[in-house]
CSV table of C-alpha atoms (C1' of nucleotides) in Angstrom, one decimal:
chain,number,residue,atom,x,y,z
A,258,UNK,CA,0.3,0.4,0.0
A,259,UNK,CA,2.1,2.8,1.4
A,260,UNK,CA,5.4,3.3,-0.8
A,261,UNK,CA,8.3,3.6,0.2
A,262,UNK,CA,8.2,5.7,-2.3
A,263,UNK,CA,4.9,7.9,-1.2
A,264,UNK,CA,6.1,8.7,2.9
A,265,UNK,CA,9.4,9.4,1.1
A,266,UNK,CA,7.6,12.1,-1.6
A,267,UNK,CA,4.9,13.3,2.0
A,268,UNK,CA,8.2,13.6,4.3
A,269,UNK,CA,9.6,15.9,0.9
A,270,UNK,CA,6.6,17.6,0.2
A,271,UNK,CA,5.4,18.4,4.5
A,272,UNK,CA,9.9,19.9,4.9
A,273,UNK,CA,8.7,22.0,1.1
A,274,UNK,CA,6.1,23.4,1.9
A,275,UNK,CA,7.2,24.4,5.8
A,276,UNK,CA,9.9,25.7,4.5
A,277,UNK,CA,7.8,28.5,1.3
A,278,UNK,CA,5.0,29.3,4.2
A,279,UNK,CA,8.6,29.5,6.6
A,280,UNK,CA,9.5,32.4,4.2
A,281,UNK,CA,6.5,33.4,2.5
A,282,UNK,CA,3.7,32.8,5.0
A,283,UNK,CA,0.1,31.1,4.1
A,284,UNK,CA,-2.0,33.1,1.7
A,285,UNK,CA,1.7,34.6,-0.4
A,286,UNK,CA,2.6,31.1,-0.1
A,287,UNK,CA,1.3,29.5,-3.3
A,288,UNK,CA,1.2,25.5,-4.2
A,289,UNK,CA,3.2,26.0,-7.1
A,290,UNK,CA,6.0,27.4,-4.9
A,291,UNK,CA,5.6,24.2,-2.4
A,292,UNK,CA,5.1,21.6,-4.7
A,293,UNK,CA,8.6,23.4,-6.6
A,294,UNK,CA,10.6,23.0,-3.6
A,295,UNK,CA,10.1,19.7,-2.5
A,296,UNK,CA,11.0,18.0,-6.5
A,297,UNK,CA,7.4,16.7,-7.1
A,298,UNK,CA,5.3,17.3,-9.4
A,299,UNK,CA,2.0,20.3,-7.6
A,300,UNK,CA,-1.4,16.9,-8.3
A,301,UNK,CA,1.5,15.6,-6.7
A,302,UNK,CA,1.0,17.1,-3.8
A,303,UNK,CA,-3.1,17.2,-4.2
A,304,UNK,CA,-2.2,13.9,-4.4
A,305,UNK,CA,-0.9,13.7,-0.3
A,306,UNK,CA,-2.7,16.0,1.0
A,307,UNK,CA,-6.5,17.3,0.2
A,308,UNK,CA,-5.6,21.3,0.0
A,309,UNK,CA,-3.3,24.2,1.4
A,310,UNK,CA,-5.2,24.5,4.6
A,311,UNK,CA,-4.4,21.1,6.1
A,312,UNK,CA,-1.2,21.0,4.4
A,313,UNK,CA,-0.3,24.0,6.3
A,314,UNK,CA,-1.5,22.3,9.3
A,315,UNK,CA,0.4,19.6,8.9
A,316,UNK,CA,3.6,21.4,7.4
A,317,UNK,CA,3.3,23.2,11.2
A,318,UNK,CA,3.0,20.1,13.2
A,319,UNK,CA,5.6,18.2,11.5
A,320,UNK,CA,7.9,21.2,12.6
A,321,UNK,CA,6.4,21.9,16.3
A,322,UNK,CA,7.1,18.8,16.8
A,323,UNK,CA,10.9,18.8,15.7
A,324,UNK,CA,11.2,21.0,17.3
A,325,UNK,CA,10.2,20.8,20.9
A,326,UNK,CA,12.2,17.0,20.5
A,327,UNK,CA,15.7,19.1,20.2
A,328,UNK,CA,14.4,21.1,22.6
A,329,UNK,CA,13.3,19.0,25.3
A,330,UNK,CA,17.3,16.8,24.3
A,331,UNK,CA,19.2,20.3,25.3
A,332,UNK,CA,17.2,20.2,29.0
A,333,UNK,CA,19.7,16.3,28.8
A,334,UNK,CA,23.2,18.5,30.8
A,335,UNK,CA,20.7,19.6,34.0
A,336,UNK,CA,19.4,15.5,33.9
A,337,UNK,CA,22.6,14.7,36.1
A,338,UNK,CA,24.9,18.0,36.5
A,339,UNK,CA,28.3,18.1,38.0
A,340,UNK,CA,29.3,20.2,40.7
A,341,UNK,CA,29.3,23.4,39.0
A,342,UNK,CA,25.0,23.7,39.0
A,343,UNK,CA,25.8,27.3,37.3
A,344,UNK,CA,28.0,26.7,34.9
A,345,UNK,CA,25.6,23.5,33.8
A,346,UNK,CA,22.7,26.1,33.4
A,347,UNK,CA,25.6,28.5,31.0
A,348,UNK,CA,25.3,25.2,28.8
A,349,UNK,CA,21.6,24.6,29.2
A,350,UNK,CA,20.4,28.2,28.7
A,351,UNK,CA,23.4,28.5,25.5
A,352,UNK,CA,21.2,24.9,24.1
A,353,UNK,CA,18.2,26.6,24.6
A,354,UNK,CA,18.9,29.7,22.7
A,355,UNK,CA,20.7,28.2,20.1
A,356,UNK,CA,17.4,26.9,19.8
A,357,UNK,CA,15.1,29.0,20.2
A,358,UNK,CA,17.1,31.4,17.4
A,359,UNK,CA,17.8,29.0,14.1
A,360,UNK,CA,15.6,30.8,11.5
A,361,UNK,CA,13.0,27.7,11.5
A,362,UNK,CA,11.8,28.0,15.0
A,363,UNK,CA,11.9,31.9,14.7
A,364,UNK,CA,9.7,31.0,11.8
A,365,UNK,CA,8.0,28.4,13.4
A,366,UNK,CA,6.8,30.9,15.9
A,367,UNK,CA,6.4,34.0,13.0
A,368,UNK,CA,3.9,31.3,11.9
A,369,UNK,CA,1.7,30.1,14.9
A,370,UNK,CA,0.8,33.6,15.9
A,371,UNK,CA,0.0,34.7,12.5
A,372,UNK,CA,-2.1,32.0,11.8
A,373,UNK,CA,-4.0,31.6,14.7
A,374,UNK,CA,-7.5,33.4,14.2
A,375,UNK,CA,-7.2,31.3,11.2
A,376,UNK,CA,-6.4,28.0,11.8
A,377,UNK,CA,-7.9,26.6,15.0
A,378,UNK,CA,-5.8,23.7,14.5
A,379,UNK,CA,-3.1,25.4,15.4
A,380,UNK,CA,-4.3,26.0,19.6
A,381,UNK,CA,-4.4,22.2,19.9
A,382,UNK,CA,-0.1,22.2,18.2
A,383,UNK,CA,0.2,24.5,20.9
A,384,UNK,CA,-1.2,22.3,23.5
A,385,UNK,CA,0.3,19.5,22.4
A,386,UNK,CA,4.2,20.5,21.4
A,387,UNK,CA,4.6,24.8,22.6
A,388,UNK,CA,6.6,25.6,25.1
A,389,UNK,CA,4.2,24.2,27.6
A,390,UNK,CA,5.9,21.0,27.1
A,391,UNK,CA,9.0,22.8,28.1
A,392,UNK,CA,7.8,24.4,30.5
A,393,UNK,CA,7.6,21.6,32.9
A,394,UNK,CA,9.9,18.8,31.4
A,395,UNK,CA,12.5,21.6,32.8
A,396,UNK,CA,10.5,22.0,36.2
A,397,UNK,CA,10.5,18.4,36.4
A,398,UNK,CA,14.4,19.2,35.9
A,399,UNK,CA,14.6,22.0,38.4
A,400,UNK,CA,11.5,20.2,41.0
A,401,UNK,CA,14.9,17.4,42.5
A,402,UNK,CA,17.4,20.4,42.2
A,403,UNK,CA,15.0,21.6,44.9
A,404,UNK,CA,14.6,18.1,46.3
A,405,UNK,CA,18.6,17.9,46.4
A,406,UNK,CA,18.9,21.3,48.2
A,407,UNK,CA,20.8,23.0,45.4
A,408,UNK,CA,17.1,25.3,44.2
A,409,UNK,CA,14.5,27.5,46.9
A,410,UNK,CA,12.3,24.6,46.9
A,411,UNK,CA,9.0,26.2,46.4
A,412,UNK,CA,7.2,26.6,43.4
A,413,UNK,CA,9.6,24.4,40.5
A,414,UNK,CA,7.1,25.9,37.6
A,415,UNK,CA,7.5,28.8,38.5
A,416,UNK,CA,10.7,29.1,38.7
A,417,UNK,CA,10.7,26.8,35.0
A,418,UNK,CA,8.2,29.8,33.9
A,419,UNK,CA,11.1,33.0,35.3
A,420,UNK,CA,14.0,30.7,33.7
A,421,UNK,CA,12.4,30.5,30.6
A,422,UNK,CA,11.7,34.5,30.3
A,423,UNK,CA,14.7,35.4,31.7
A,424,UNK,CA,16.0,33.8,28.2
A,425,UNK,CA,14.0,34.0,26.0
A,426,UNK,CA,12.5,37.6,26.4
A,427,UNK,CA,15.6,39.8,25.5
A,428,UNK,CA,16.0,37.7,22.2
A,429,UNK,CA,13.0,39.4,20.8
A,430,UNK,CA,14.2,42.5,21.0
A,431,UNK,CA,17.6,42.1,20.5
A,432,UNK,CA,17.5,39.7,17.6
A,433,UNK,CA,15.4,42.5,16.0
A,434,UNK,CA,12.6,40.3,15.5
A,435,UNK,CA,14.8,37.1,14.1
A,436,UNK,CA,15.8,39.5,11.8
A,437,UNK,CA,19.4,39.6,13.1
A,438,UNK,CA,21.9,37.0,13.8
A,439,UNK,CA,23.5,36.7,16.7
A,440,UNK,CA,26.7,35.5,17.5
A,441,UNK,CA,27.6,33.0,18.9
A,442,UNK,CA,29.7,34.9,21.3
A,443,UNK,CA,25.8,37.6,22.5
A,444,UNK,CA,24.3,33.9,23.4
A,445,UNK,CA,27.4,33.0,26.1
A,446,UNK,CA,26.1,37.1,27.1
A,447,UNK,CA,22.3,36.7,27.3
A,448,UNK,CA,22.8,33.2,28.6
A,449,UNK,CA,25.3,34.4,31.4
A,450,UNK,CA,22.9,37.0,32.5
A,451,UNK,CA,19.6,34.5,32.4
A,452,UNK,CA,21.7,32.4,34.8
A,453,UNK,CA,22.5,35.0,37.4
A,454,UNK,CA,19.6,36.8,36.9
A,455,UNK,CA,17.5,33.1,37.9
A,456,UNK,CA,20.4,32.2,39.9
A,457,UNK,CA,20.4,35.3,42.6
A,458,UNK,CA,16.4,34.9,42.6
A,459,UNK,CA,16.5,31.2,43.4
A,460,UNK,CA,19.4,29.6,44.9
A,461,UNK,CA,19.1,28.6,47.7
A,462,UNK,CA,19.7,31.1,50.7
B,189,UNK,CA,-5.9,73.1,0.9
B,190,UNK,CA,-6.5,70.4,4.2
B,191,UNK,CA,-9.7,70.5,4.6
B,192,UNK,CA,-10.5,69.2,8.1
B,193,UNK,CA,-12.9,66.9,7.1
B,194,UNK,CA,-9.2,65.4,4.4
B,195,UNK,CA,-7.7,64.8,8.4
B,196,UNK,CA,-10.6,63.0,9.6
B,197,UNK,CA,-11.2,60.1,6.6
B,198,UNK,CA,-7.1,59.6,6.2
B,199,UNK,CA,-7.5,59.5,11.0
B,200,UNK,CA,-10.4,57.3,10.1
B,201,UNK,CA,-8.9,54.4,6.6
B,202,UNK,CA,-5.5,54.1,8.9
B,203,UNK,CA,-7.3,53.6,12.1
B,204,UNK,CA,-9.8,51.7,10.7
B,205,UNK,CA,-7.4,49.5,7.7
B,206,UNK,CA,-5.5,48.7,11.6
B,207,UNK,CA,-8.5,46.4,12.2
B,208,UNK,CA,-9.5,44.7,9.3
B,209,UNK,CA,-5.4,44.1,9.3
B,210,UNK,CA,-5.4,42.6,12.9
B,211,UNK,CA,-8.3,40.7,12.6
B,212,UNK,CA,-7.7,39.3,8.6
B,213,UNK,CA,-3.8,39.3,8.0
B,214,UNK,CA,-1.6,41.4,5.1
B,215,UNK,CA,-2.6,39.1,3.4
B,216,UNK,CA,-6.1,38.2,3.7
B,217,UNK,CA,-7.3,41.8,4.4
B,218,UNK,CA,-8.7,43.4,0.6
B,219,UNK,CA,-9.6,46.7,1.0
B,220,UNK,CA,-12.9,47.1,0.2
B,221,UNK,CA,-13.6,45.7,4.4
B,222,UNK,CA,-10.9,48.1,4.6
B,223,UNK,CA,-13.1,51.0,2.8
B,224,UNK,CA,-15.9,49.4,4.6
B,225,UNK,CA,-14.9,49.8,7.7
B,226,UNK,CA,-13.6,53.3,7.8
B,227,UNK,CA,-16.9,54.2,7.2
B,228,UNK,CA,-15.9,55.2,2.8
B,229,UNK,CA,-15.5,54.8,-0.7
B,230,UNK,CA,-13.0,52.6,-2.2
B,231,UNK,CA,-11.5,55.1,-4.4
B,232,UNK,CA,-10.8,57.5,-1.7
B,233,UNK,CA,-8.4,55.3,0.1
B,234,UNK,CA,-6.1,55.5,-2.6
B,235,UNK,CA,-7.2,58.9,-2.7
B,236,UNK,CA,-5.0,59.4,0.0
B,237,UNK,CA,-2.8,56.1,-0.2
B,238,UNK,CA,-1.0,55.1,-2.8
B,239,UNK,CA,-1.8,51.3,-2.6
B,240,UNK,CA,-2.5,48.9,0.2
B,241,UNK,CA,1.3,48.4,1.1
B,242,UNK,CA,1.6,52.1,2.1
B,243,UNK,CA,-1.5,51.8,3.6
B,244,UNK,CA,-0.1,49.3,5.7
B,245,UNK,CA,2.4,50.3,6.5
B,246,UNK,CA,2.0,53.0,8.1
B,247,UNK,CA,-1.3,51.9,9.9
B,248,UNK,CA,1.1,49.4,11.5
B,249,UNK,CA,3.2,52.6,12.5
B,250,UNK,CA,0.6,55.0,14.4
B,251,UNK,CA,-0.2,52.4,16.7
B,252,UNK,CA,2.7,51.2,17.2
B,253,UNK,CA,3.6,55.1,18.6
B,254,UNK,CA,0.5,54.7,20.2
B,255,UNK,CA,1.2,51.5,22.7
B,256,UNK,CA,4.4,52.4,23.0
B,257,UNK,CA,2.5,56.2,24.9
B,258,UNK,CA,0.8,54.1,26.4
B,259,UNK,CA,2.9,52.1,27.0
B,260,UNK,CA,5.4,54.8,28.8
B,261,UNK,CA,3.0,56.9,30.7
B,262,UNK,CA,2.6,53.7,33.0
B,263,UNK,CA,6.1,54.1,34.2
B,264,UNK,CA,5.2,57.1,35.3
B,265,UNK,CA,4.4,55.9,39.1
B,266,UNK,CA,8.3,54.9,39.8
B,267,UNK,CA,8.7,59.0,39.3
B,268,UNK,CA,8.5,59.3,42.3
B,269,UNK,CA,8.3,56.3,43.7
B,270,UNK,CA,6.3,56.0,47.5
B,271,UNK,CA,8.2,54.2,50.6
B,272,UNK,CA,7.2,51.3,49.4
B,273,UNK,CA,9.2,50.1,46.4
B,274,UNK,CA,7.5,46.7,45.8
B,275,UNK,CA,3.4,48.1,45.9
B,276,UNK,CA,4.7,50.7,43.2
B,277,UNK,CA,6.2,48.2,41.3
B,278,UNK,CA,3.3,45.8,41.5
B,279,UNK,CA,1.6,48.2,40.1
B,280,UNK,CA,3.6,49.1,37.8
B,281,UNK,CA,4.3,45.9,36.1
B,282,UNK,CA,0.2,45.2,36.6
B,283,UNK,CA,-0.8,47.9,34.2
B,284,UNK,CA,2.0,46.9,32.0
B,285,UNK,CA,0.8,43.5,32.2
B,286,UNK,CA,-2.7,45.4,30.6
B,287,UNK,CA,-2.1,47.3,28.1
B,288,UNK,CA,0.8,43.8,26.3
B,289,UNK,CA,-3.0,41.2,26.3
B,290,UNK,CA,-5.2,44.7,25.0
B,291,UNK,CA,-6.1,43.1,21.9
B,292,UNK,CA,-5.0,45.5,19.9
B,293,UNK,CA,-1.5,44.9,21.1
B,294,UNK,CA,-1.0,42.1,20.4
B,295,UNK,CA,-2.6,42.0,16.7
B,296,UNK,CA,0.3,45.0,16.4
B,297,UNK,CA,2.7,42.0,17.8
B,298,UNK,CA,0.7,39.3,15.7
B,299,UNK,CA,0.8,41.2,11.7
B,300,UNK,CA,4.7,43.1,12.6
B,301,UNK,CA,6.1,39.7,13.1
B,302,UNK,CA,3.9,38.1,10.3
B,303,UNK,CA,5.7,41.2,7.5
B,304,UNK,CA,8.4,42.1,8.6
B,305,UNK,CA,10.2,40.0,6.4
B,306,UNK,CA,7.6,41.2,3.4
B,307,UNK,CA,8.4,45.6,4.9
B,308,UNK,CA,11.3,46.4,5.3
B,309,UNK,CA,9.6,49.8,6.2
B,310,UNK,CA,8.3,48.4,9.5
B,311,UNK,CA,12.3,47.6,11.0
B,312,UNK,CA,11.9,51.0,10.8
B,313,UNK,CA,8.8,50.8,12.7
B,314,UNK,CA,10.6,48.6,15.3
B,315,UNK,CA,13.4,50.4,16.3
B,316,UNK,CA,11.3,53.8,16.1
B,317,UNK,CA,8.8,52.8,18.7
B,318,UNK,CA,9.4,48.5,19.6
B,319,UNK,CA,10.5,47.8,22.9
B,320,UNK,CA,13.6,49.0,23.2
B,321,UNK,CA,12.5,52.4,23.8
B,322,UNK,CA,10.5,51.3,26.1
B,323,UNK,CA,13.4,49.8,28.0
B,324,UNK,CA,14.5,52.7,28.0
B,325,UNK,CA,12.8,54.8,29.9
B,326,UNK,CA,12.6,52.0,31.6
B,327,UNK,CA,16.0,51.5,33.5
B,328,UNK,CA,16.3,55.7,33.1
B,329,UNK,CA,13.8,54.6,35.8
B,330,UNK,CA,14.9,51.6,37.6
B,331,UNK,CA,18.6,54.2,37.5
B,332,UNK,CA,17.5,56.8,39.7
B,333,UNK,CA,16.3,54.2,42.7
B,334,UNK,CA,19.1,52.4,42.1
B,335,UNK,CA,21.0,56.0,43.1
B,336,UNK,CA,19.3,55.9,45.7
B,337,UNK,CA,20.2,53.2,47.4
B,338,UNK,CA,17.0,50.7,46.6
B,339,UNK,CA,18.2,48.7,43.6
B,340,UNK,CA,21.4,47.1,42.8
B,341,UNK,CA,23.7,49.4,41.4
B,342,UNK,CA,25.0,47.5,38.1
B,343,UNK,CA,23.4,48.0,34.5
B,344,UNK,CA,20.2,49.3,34.5
B,345,UNK,CA,19.1,48.2,31.6
B,346,UNK,CA,20.2,44.8,32.0
B,347,UNK,CA,17.8,45.2,34.7
B,348,UNK,CA,15.4,46.9,32.2
B,349,UNK,CA,15.4,44.2,30.5
B,350,UNK,CA,14.6,41.2,32.6
B,351,UNK,CA,11.7,43.5,34.3
B,352,UNK,CA,10.0,43.9,31.3
B,353,UNK,CA,11.1,39.0,30.4
B,354,UNK,CA,9.8,38.2,34.2
B,355,UNK,CA,6.2,40.6,33.6
B,356,UNK,CA,6.0,39.7,29.5
B,357,UNK,CA,7.7,36.0,29.0
B,358,UNK,CA,4.6,34.0,31.5
B,359,UNK,CA,2.4,35.7,29.3
B,360,UNK,CA,2.3,34.2,26.4
B,361,UNK,CA,2.0,30.6,27.5
B,362,UNK,CA,-0.2,32.4,30.0
B,363,UNK,CA,-3.0,34.0,27.1
B,364,UNK,CA,-2.0,30.9,24.4
B,365,UNK,CA,-0.8,32.9,22.0
B,366,UNK,CA,-3.4,35.9,22.7
B,367,UNK,CA,-6.2,33.8,22.5
B,368,UNK,CA,-7.5,33.9,25.9
B,369,UNK,CA,-8.6,36.0,27.9
B,370,UNK,CA,-6.9,37.1,31.2
B,371,UNK,CA,-9.5,37.7,34.0
B,372,UNK,CA,-7.8,41.4,36.1
B,373,UNK,CA,-6.8,38.3,39.1
B,374,UNK,CA,-4.9,36.4,36.8
B,375,UNK,CA,-3.1,39.9,35.4
B,376,UNK,CA,-2.3,41.1,39.5
B,377,UNK,CA,-1.3,37.8,40.2
B,378,UNK,CA,1.5,37.3,37.3
B,379,UNK,CA,2.5,41.0,37.7
B,380,UNK,CA,3.1,39.5,42.4
B,381,UNK,CA,5.8,36.9,40.4
B,382,UNK,CA,7.0,39.0,38.2
B,383,UNK,CA,8.3,41.4,40.8
B,384,UNK,CA,9.3,39.3,43.3
B,385,UNK,CA,11.4,37.8,41.7
B,386,UNK,CA,12.7,40.8,40.1
B,387,UNK,CA,13.0,42.5,43.8
B,388,UNK,CA,15.1,39.1,44.6
B,389,UNK,CA,17.6,39.5,41.8
B,390,UNK,CA,17.9,43.0,42.0
B,391,UNK,CA,17.2,44.5,45.1
B,392,UNK,CA,20.2,45.9,47.8
B,393,UNK,CA,21.7,42.4,49.0
C,94,DC,C1',8.4,-8.6,-18.2
C,95,DC,C1',4.0,-7.3,-17.2
C,96,DG,C1',0.5,-4.7,-14.8
C,97,DA,C1',-0.7,-1.7,-11.5
C,98,DA,C1',-0.3,2.3,-8.7
C,99,DT,C1',1.7,6.5,-8.8
C,100,DA,C1',3.7,10.7,-10.5
C,101,DT,C1',4.7,14.2,-14.1
C,102,DG,C1',3.6,18.3,-16.6
C,103,DA,C1',0.6,21.1,-19.0
C,104,DA,C1',-2.8,23.1,-20.2
C,105,DC,C1',-7.9,24.1,-18.3
C,106,DT,C1',-11.6,26.2,-14.8
C,107,DC,C1',-12.9,29.6,-11.8
C,108,DA,C1',-12.9,32.3,-7.9
C,109,DT,C1',-11.0,36.9,-5.8
C,110,DG,C1',-8.8,41.0,-5.8
C,111,DG,C1',-5.4,45.8,-6.7
C,112,DG,C1',-6.3,49.4,-9.3
C,113,DT,C1',-8.4,52.2,-12.0
C,114,DT,C1',-11.7,55.1,-14.5
C,115,DC,C1',-15.7,58.2,-15.0
C,116,DA,C1',-19.9,60.4,-13.7
C,117,DA,C1',-22.8,62.1,-10.6
C,118,DC,C1',-22.9,64.5,-6.3
C,119,DG,C1',-21.6,67.5,-2.1
C,120,DT,C1',-19.6,71.1,-0.4
C,121,DA,C1',-17.0,75.1,1.0
C,122,DA,C1',-15.0,79.2,-0.8
C,123,DC,C1',-16.1,83.5,-3.0
D,246,DG,C1',-23.4,81.6,-9.2
D,247,DT,C1',-19.7,79.5,-10.0
D,248,DT,C1',-15.0,77.2,-9.0
D,249,DA,C1',-12.5,73.3,-7.3
D,250,DC,C1',-11.8,69.8,-4.6
D,251,DG,C1',-12.9,65.6,-2.3
D,252,DT,C1',-16.4,62.1,-2.4
D,253,DT,C1',-19.4,57.5,-3.9
D,254,DG,C1',-20.8,53.7,-6.4
D,255,DA,C1',-20.6,51.0,-10.1
D,256,DA,C1',-18.8,48.9,-13.2
D,257,DC,C1',-14.8,47.4,-15.4
D,258,DC,C1',-9.0,45.0,-16.4
D,259,DC,C1',-5.8,42.1,-15.5
D,260,DA,C1',-3.1,39.3,-12.5
D,261,DT,C1',-2.6,35.7,-9.2
D,262,DG,C1',-3.0,31.5,-7.6
D,263,DA,C1',-6.9,27.5,-5.6
D,264,DG,C1',-7.7,23.2,-7.7
D,265,DT,C1',-8.5,19.4,-11.6
D,266,DT,C1',-8.4,17.1,-15.7
D,267,DC,C1',-5.9,14.0,-18.7
D,268,DA,C1',-3.0,12.3,-21.9
D,269,DT,C1',1.8,10.3,-20.7
D,270,DA,C1',5.4,8.5,-17.7
D,271,DT,C1',8.0,5.8,-14.4
D,272,DT,C1',8.2,2.8,-11.4
D,273,DC,C1',7.5,-1.2,-8.1
D,274,DG,C1',5.6,-5.6,-6.9
D,275,DG,C1',4.4,-10.5,-8.8
DNA sequence: CCGAATATGAACTCATGGGTTCAACGTAAC
DNA sequence: GTTACGTTGAACCCATGAGTTCATATTCGG
């Protein structure tokens, strides 16, 4: 039934679709371009997806799942933090910053924001693979640190939320809404500043 | 030359344009609808603006200026903070949260993000009336507080950036990308949490 | 090698909407 | 009144692009 080729084409289409939607936005993207970008003919696109709208939603969905998985993987060092908690947090913060400044991540965020009113299904994607999931995963790690006496014990969810806020909040202005590419050195500085403030607010007194 | 009526029409057009763009997005909004929303005929729109693109940019520009002015005004209490610094910060934080959850503010942010790649002029708007301006105004207030010994003296710009981050970062997830309307009680809780963390990180030791 | 399923490209239909034209209509200035 | 200017609504032209059709080519299982 689903031959290998079919699955490959489907992946190629979803991938190419995200690329074009990311570059053009939903309305400005045309299916012809998506087909070209995917290395596929236009009728083939309609062979796999019923219309442009579902193509859009599906493309966003896989992009969101991929992004979430990468971000959660970046929390890994917190599972076995060394003696130097600050260094571990710096490392995780820097990795998260890199992932959040990636051009596909920025585009994903842009698309989710801009089309959320036209596509109710997008809300489901956000609940399924949005920042809440990442916050929860981070809260889990922080809770274990709190239990080990290395952080304040109060409300790991709030701690996670504020860690992410301190880290990502400054991003928007610094990157000029995703226009400017930030140097790695600048990312390290931002990560260090966020971790520093976070530890002042959340380290055990 | 410019009779009173002309200016009124121009304002009405810019206002109606923002309303429709906010509801539909740039590409999906049609000039006919904008004309209807503004209580004006379609050729009148083209009488004031050369084309849809400049109409869009101008509408965004006035919306951004308005939003910035409101936000800077909300910092006013910090000019003469009472004995209770926390209470003053709570008040300002709450006011800022209300302004940032306003539906027009959310729409403005959405539009800036989603069309920044198609309209280079938007970058100018962001630099002119974007978060940097608000950060600077806040940093000024915080610098005076630091000078008065009520906050750490180091880097008021960073302090302002982190205050805004702690305040607005949690907003995105909580409001489900601007979909959910937040109750005033929830805004107060969020403001208090942000101020609490900010003071732990930035109060004089 | 054959046959079924899928892919292809080109051409087609049709709806949408940006931008313009024009003749008729206020309306305010003098 | 008349002159000048802005507004109006309707009709119009034209480009774009979603979605389909079909005849042909390709590919893969058996």
